[in-house]
Amino acid sequence: MEVMTPRGPAQVEIDEPGDPRLLLVLTHGSAGGVDAPDLLAVRDAALGVGAVVARVTQAFRVAGARAPGSAARQDEAWEVVLKELRARRPELPLVQGGRSNGARVSCRTARAVGAAAVVALAFPLHPPGKPERSRADELRGAGVDVLVVNGDRDPFGIPDAADAARLVVLPGEGHDLKRDPARVGGIVAEWITRYA
């Protein structure tokens, strides 16, 4: 489905389980797509625990851009998409999340869209080699429980456990979390069931 935002159209792919208990909305990183191995694994595992899974290709990616632009504009467009998805399934609790930049927008907008929790995959704590430019405030400011799943070889850094409800650091994984995506999916599915 397509949702028109102030930044142009966003594309949404929705998968439904037999007995929906939760709405999980996921999005991609700056230069990636919703077919990233970790996002597909999370979708598959979440469907197994009763989550309707909506994977959102944000408007900036639909337009062909590799960078989201300003956080305010990205968040504004994201909130329009979430309003539409919530209107379609108002009876279901909402958990939102994404990988890398998608994790950031999910943290920044969690309260505004009424999310019960956030799933942050490969949260980019800082630009590579620039730990002084920490984005930990976005995690702390989410206002809801945040699950962070990062690899121990992520050049974007690893958040502090105190800045999330749960931090899982996977040995041998980099920023793409593609070494064992099924494990990532299992961690997320187990965690989101508490919000169903």
Short mmCIF file of C-alpha atoms in Angstrom, two decimals:
data_model
loop_
_atom_site.label_atom_id
_atom_site.label_comp_id
_atom_site.label_asym_id
_atom_site.label_seq_id
_atom_site.Cartn_x
_atom_site.Cartn_y
_atom_site.Cartn_z
CA MET A 1 0.00 0.00 0.00
CA GLU A 2 1.05 3.61 -0.48
CA VAL A 3 0.76 6.38 2.11
CA MET A 4 1.21 9.98 1.00
CA THR A 5 3.38 12.02 3.36
CA PRO A 6 4.62 15.63 3.27
CA ARG A 7 7.86 14.21 1.81
CA GLY A 8 6.12 12.16 -0.91
CA PRO A 9 4.74 8.62 -0.95
CA ALA A 10 5.89 5.89 1.42
CA GLN A 11 5.39 2.21 0.56
CA VAL A 12 4.09 -0.28 3.12
CA GLU A 13 4.17 -4.07 2.88
CA ILE A 14 1.85 -5.78 5.37
CA ASP A 15 1.93 -9.42 6.49
CA GLU A 16 -0.88 -10.73 8.69
CA PRO A 17 -0.95 -13.75 11.00
CA GLY A 18 -4.09 -15.81 11.58
CA ASP A 19 -4.85 -14.37 15.02
CA PRO A 20 -3.39 -10.83 15.30
CA ARG A 21 -2.31 -9.71 18.77
CA LEU A 22 0.06 -6.83 18.01
CA LEU A 23 1.05 -4.38 15.27
CA LEU A 24 4.80 -4.30 14.57
CA VAL A 25 5.94 -1.54 12.20
CA LEU A 26 9.51 -1.81 10.91
CA THR A 27 11.69 0.33 8.67
CA HIS A 28 15.10 0.34 7.05
CA GLY A 29 18.38 2.18 7.46
CA SER A 30 19.51 5.22 5.47
CA ALA A 31 20.73 3.40 2.37
CA GLY A 32 18.96 0.06 2.81
CA GLY A 33 15.56 -1.42 2.21
CA VAL A 34 12.90 -3.44 3.99
CA ASP A 35 14.32 -6.65 2.56
CA ALA A 36 17.43 -6.52 4.79
CA PRO A 37 18.10 -10.01 6.22
CA ASP A 38 17.50 -8.95 9.84
CA LEU A 39 14.20 -7.22 9.00
CA LEU A 40 12.96 -10.26 7.08
CA ALA A 41 13.94 -12.56 9.96
CA VAL A 42 12.15 -10.30 12.46
CA ARG A 43 9.07 -10.29 10.21
CA ASP A 44 9.01 -14.08 10.02
CA ALA A 45 9.52 -14.59 13.75
CA ALA A 46 7.00 -11.88 14.70
CA LEU A 47 4.32 -13.39 12.47
CA GLY A 48 4.82 -16.60 14.45
CA VAL A 49 3.88 -14.86 17.71
CA GLY A 50 0.79 -13.13 16.31
CA ALA A 51 2.13 -9.78 15.12
CA VAL A 52 0.79 -8.00 12.07
CA VAL A 53 4.04 -6.82 10.49
CA ALA A 54 4.16 -3.65 8.39
CA ARG A 55 7.49 -2.94 6.67
CA VAL A 56 7.72 0.70 5.61
CA THR A 57 9.90 2.02 2.81
CA GLN A 58 10.12 5.65 3.84
CA ALA A 59 9.38 8.45 1.41
CA PHE A 60 13.02 9.52 1.03
CA ARG A 61 13.95 6.00 -0.18
CA VAL A 62 10.93 5.78 -2.50
CA ALA A 63 12.19 9.05 -4.02
CA GLY A 64 15.62 7.47 -4.53
CA ALA A 65 17.56 9.38 -1.86
CA ARG A 66 20.22 7.58 0.15
CA ALA A 67 19.95 9.93 3.13
CA PRO A 68 16.79 10.87 5.05
CA GLY A 69 17.43 14.60 5.28
CA SER A 70 16.58 16.45 8.47
CA ALA A 71 15.35 14.47 11.46
CA ALA A 72 12.32 16.78 11.77
CA ARG A 73 11.20 16.09 8.19
CA GLN A 74 11.81 12.37 8.47
CA ASP A 75 9.88 12.21 11.74
CA GLU A 76 7.00 14.24 10.28
CA ALA A 77 6.63 11.82 7.37
CA TRP A 78 6.96 8.79 9.67
CA GLU A 79 4.19 10.05 11.95
CA VAL A 80 1.82 10.36 8.95
CA VAL A 81 2.50 6.74 7.98
CA LEU A 82 1.97 5.54 11.55
CA LYS A 83 -1.29 7.47 11.87
CA GLU A 84 -2.59 5.66 8.79
CA LEU A 85 -1.46 2.24 10.02
CA ARG A 86 -2.92 2.81 13.50
CA ALA A 87 -6.25 3.84 11.95
CA ARG A 88 -6.38 0.51 10.11
CA ARG A 89 -5.69 -1.58 13.25
CA PRO A 90 -6.69 0.59 16.25
CA GLU A 91 -7.41 -2.43 18.43
CA LEU A 92 -3.81 -3.70 18.36
CA PRO A 93 -0.97 -2.49 20.60
CA LEU A 94 1.82 -0.87 18.56
CA VAL A 95 5.51 -1.67 18.66
CA GLN A 96 7.66 0.15 16.12
CA GLY A 97 11.27 -0.21 15.14
CA GLY A 98 13.86 -0.56 12.49
CA ARG A 99 17.50 -0.96 11.74
CA SER A 100 20.14 1.78 12.03
CA ASN A 101 18.54 5.09 10.96
CA GLY A 102 15.14 3.39 11.21
CA ALA A 103 15.88 2.64 14.87
CA ARG A 104 16.64 6.31 15.42
CA VAL A 105 13.38 7.58 13.89
CA SER A 106 11.47 4.95 15.87
CA CYS A 107 12.99 6.17 19.13
CA ARG A 108 12.42 9.82 18.32
CA THR A 109 8.73 9.35 17.44
CA ALA A 110 7.67 6.60 19.88
CA ARG A 111 5.66 8.82 22.20
CA ALA A 112 4.13 10.89 19.39
CA VAL A 113 2.67 7.83 17.66
CA GLY A 114 1.60 6.03 20.84
CA ALA A 115 4.01 3.10 20.58
CA ALA A 116 4.19 0.74 23.53
CA ALA A 117 7.84 -0.09 22.77
CA VAL A 118 10.64 0.23 20.23
CA VAL A 119 12.84 -2.40 18.57
CA ALA A 120 16.22 -0.86 17.69
CA LEU A 121 18.35 -3.07 15.45
CA ALA A 122 21.97 -1.95 14.96
CA PHE A 123 21.31 1.36 16.69
CA PRO A 124 24.01 3.70 15.33
CA LEU A 125 25.30 5.17 18.58
CA HIS A 126 27.71 7.46 16.73
CA PRO A 127 29.17 7.90 13.25
CA PRO A 128 32.09 5.48 12.69
CA GLY A 129 35.23 6.77 14.38
CA LYS A 130 33.41 9.68 16.05
CA PRO A 131 32.32 8.51 19.51
CA GLU A 132 32.09 12.13 20.67
CA ARG A 133 28.97 12.51 18.47
CA SER A 134 26.81 10.20 20.58
CA ARG A 135 23.14 9.67 19.78
CA ALA A 136 22.39 8.06 23.15
CA ASP A 137 19.92 10.85 23.94
CA GLU A 138 17.59 9.44 21.25
CA LEU A 139 17.50 6.11 23.10
CA ARG A 140 17.03 7.76 26.47
CA GLY A 141 14.36 10.07 25.09
CA ALA A 142 12.15 7.37 23.57
CA GLY A 143 9.86 7.44 26.59
CA VAL A 144 9.00 3.75 26.15
CA ASP A 145 10.84 0.45 26.54
CA VAL A 146 13.53 -0.01 23.89
CA LEU A 147 15.07 -3.35 22.89
CA VAL A 148 18.50 -2.80 21.30
CA VAL A 149 20.14 -5.59 19.30
CA ASN A 150 23.66 -4.75 18.13
CA GLY A 151 26.69 -6.66 16.93
CA ASP A 152 29.92 -6.50 18.91
CA ARG A 153 31.78 -5.52 15.71
CA ASP A 154 29.54 -2.59 14.81
CA PRO A 155 31.67 0.43 13.78
CA PHE A 156 28.76 2.69 14.77
CA GLY A 157 29.26 1.67 18.40
CA ILE A 158 27.23 -0.19 21.00
CA PRO A 159 24.79 1.62 23.29
CA ASP A 160 25.11 1.37 27.05
CA ALA A 161 22.79 -1.14 28.71
CA ALA A 162 21.51 1.64 31.00
CA ASP A 163 20.07 3.48 27.97
CA ALA A 164 17.64 0.70 26.95
CA ALA A 165 15.14 -1.61 28.59
CA ARG A 166 17.16 -4.50 27.15
CA LEU A 167 20.47 -4.60 25.27
CA VAL A 168 21.56 -7.72 23.39
CA VAL A 169 25.06 -7.70 21.91
CA LEU A 170 25.66 -10.49 19.42
CA PRO A 171 29.22 -11.81 19.12
CA GLY A 172 30.71 -11.70 15.63
CA GLU A 173 27.98 -9.51 14.17
CA GLY A 174 28.63 -6.22 12.39
CA HIS A 175 26.27 -3.36 11.61
CA ASP A 176 24.31 -5.43 9.06
CA LEU A 177 23.34 -8.18 11.56
CA LYS A 178 23.35 -10.69 8.71
CA ARG A 179 25.54 -13.43 10.16
CA ASP A 180 22.61 -15.05 12.03
CA PRO A 181 19.43 -13.11 11.20
CA ALA A 182 17.20 -15.88 12.56
CA ARG A 183 18.71 -15.30 16.00
CA VAL A 184 17.87 -11.60 15.72
CA GLY A 185 14.30 -12.52 14.77
CA GLY A 186 13.96 -14.88 17.73
CA ILE A 187 15.21 -12.26 20.21
CA VAL A 188 12.73 -9.69 18.91
CA ALA A 189 9.76 -12.09 18.77
CA GLU A 190 10.32 -13.24 22.33
CA TRP A 191 10.57 -9.65 23.57
CA ILE A 192 7.53 -8.17 21.77
CA THR A 193 5.11 -10.78 23.14
CA ARG A 194 4.98 -8.89 26.45
CA TYR A 195 3.21 -6.02 24.65
CA ALA A 196 0.58 -8.15 22.89
#
